[in-house]
Amino acid sequence: MNQRTVTRILCLFLFQVLFIFCMKAQTVNYTYDHAGNRISRKVITLPPPPQGAKQQSTDSTVVQDMMGERTITVYPNPTRGNLGVQITGGNTEEEIRLIIFGGQGVQLYNSNVQQGINTVDMTAYPKGWYILRVQAGEKRKEFKVIKE
């Protein structure tokens, strides 16, 4: 093989490796209408994991729900480390709180957050299921979160 062929093969290999790493940092969320037709596709970029955290599993899902005028997106679920909570829409003046309860109902986490992407580090919590409560004023929405 000549030098040009080797260079092309090396460039192709590096491109494939870079593509694989970029795809692992995203998840795709689809929205459907009442008839089951897909009406939107949204690519969500996951926040970077903390130093020393294990890699997220690839079979996680994105959960999206409405809370009044707000859209709440929770991902990845199940998680092994960082849990992303994206909040969009609604009154920007209203205080928003994220609260996590353990399986026995004990409050483990309570924090004021802003609209946008908020990250909750769950690496210190043991494996199991948790309840994430998103609260804004009188409205609240709860999500079941699984920690692997």
C-alpha positions in Angstrom: 0.0 0.0 0.0 1.2 3.5 -0.7 1.2 6.4 1.7 -2.0 7.9 0.3 -4.0 4.8 0.9 -2.7 4.4 4.4 -3.6 8.0 5.2 -7.2 7.5 3.8 -7.7 4.4 5.9 -6.4 6.1 9.0 -8.7 9.1 8.4 -11.7 6.9 7.9 -11.0 5.0 11.1 -10.6 8.2 13.1 -13.8 9.6 11.7 -15.7 6.4 12.7 -14.3 6.5 16.3 -15.2 10.2 16.7 -18.7 9.5 15.3 -19.2 6.7 17.9 -18.2 8.9 20.8 -20.4 11.8 19.6 -23.4 9.5 19.3 -23.0 8.2 22.9 -23.4 11.7 24.2 -26.9 12.1 22.9 -30.3 10.6 23.2 -33.3 11.2 21.0 -36.8 12.0 22.2 -39.9 11.5 20.0 -43.3 13.1 20.4 -46.5 11.4 19.1 -50.0 12.7 18.5 -53.1 10.8 19.7 -53.3 8.7 16.6 -49.8 7.4 17.1 -48.1 9.5 14.4 -44.7 10.9 15.2 -44.9 14.7 15.2 -41.4 15.7 16.4 -37.9 14.4 17.0 -35.7 16.1 19.5 -32.0 15.3 20.1 -31.0 15.9 23.7 -27.3 16.2 24.6 -26.5 14.6 27.9 -24.4 16.6 30.4 -20.9 15.3 30.9 -20.4 12.8 33.7 -18.5 13.9 36.8 -14.9 12.9 37.2 -14.5 9.2 37.9 -18.1 8.3 37.1 -19.0 5.1 35.3 -20.3 5.3 31.7 -24.1 5.5 31.3 -25.9 2.5 30.0 -27.1 2.7 26.4 -30.6 1.3 27.1 -31.8 4.3 29.0 -34.9 6.3 28.1 -36.0 9.9 28.1 -39.2 10.8 30.0 -41.0 13.9 29.1 -44.2 15.3 30.6 -46.1 18.6 31.0 -46.5 20.5 34.2 -48.9 23.3 33.4 -47.1 25.4 30.7 -43.8 23.8 31.5 -42.2 20.8 29.7 -40.1 18.6 32.1 -37.6 16.2 30.5 -35.8 13.6 32.7 -33.0 11.6 31.3 -31.3 9.1 31.3 -33.6 6.7 33.2 -32.3 4.3 34.4 -29.1 6.2 35.4 -25.8 5.2 36.9 -24.6 8.7 37.7 -25.8 12.1 36.5 -29.6 12.6 36.1 -30.5 15.4 33.7 -33.7 17.4 34.3 -34.5 19.9 31.5 -37.2 22.5 32.3 -38.6 24.7 29.6 -41.6 27.1 29.3 -43.8 28.6 32.0 -43.2 31.6 34.3 -39.5 32.4 34.6 -40.0 34.3 37.9 -41.5 31.3 39.7 -39.2 29.3 42.0 -38.6 25.7 40.8 -37.4 23.0 43.2 -36.1 19.5 42.6 -36.6 17.0 45.4 -35.5 13.4 45.4 -37.1 10.9 47.8 -35.7 7.4 48.5 -37.8 4.2 48.3 -38.8 4.6 51.9 -40.0 8.1 51.5 -37.0 9.8 53.0 -36.0 13.1 51.4 -32.4 12.8 50.0 -32.1 15.9 47.8 -33.7 19.3 47.8 -32.5 22.2 45.6 -33.7 25.4 43.8 -33.1 25.2 40.1 -33.4 27.3 37.0 -35.1 26.7 33.7 -32.8 24.8 31.2 -30.7 21.7 31.9 -30.1 20.9 35.5 -27.9 18.0 36.6 -28.4 15.9 39.7 -25.4 13.8 40.7 -26.7 10.4 41.9 -23.4 8.5 42.0 -23.5 8.5 45.9 -26.9 6.9 46.1 -27.3 3.1 46.2 -29.0 1.1 43.5 -32.8 1.2 43.6 -35.7 3.4 42.7 -36.3 7.0 43.7 -39.0 9.6 43.3 -38.0 12.9 41.6 -40.4 15.7 42.4 -40.4 18.9 40.3 -42.2 21.6 42.1 -43.1 25.1 40.9 -45.5 27.1 43.0 -48.6 25.0 43.7 -47.9 22.7 40.8 -45.8 19.6 41.0 -44.9 16.5 38.9 -43.3 13.3 40.1 -41.1 10.9 38.2 -39.9 7.4 39.1 -36.1 7.3 38.6 -34.1 4.0 38.7 -30.5 4.1 39.8 -28.4 1.1 38.5 
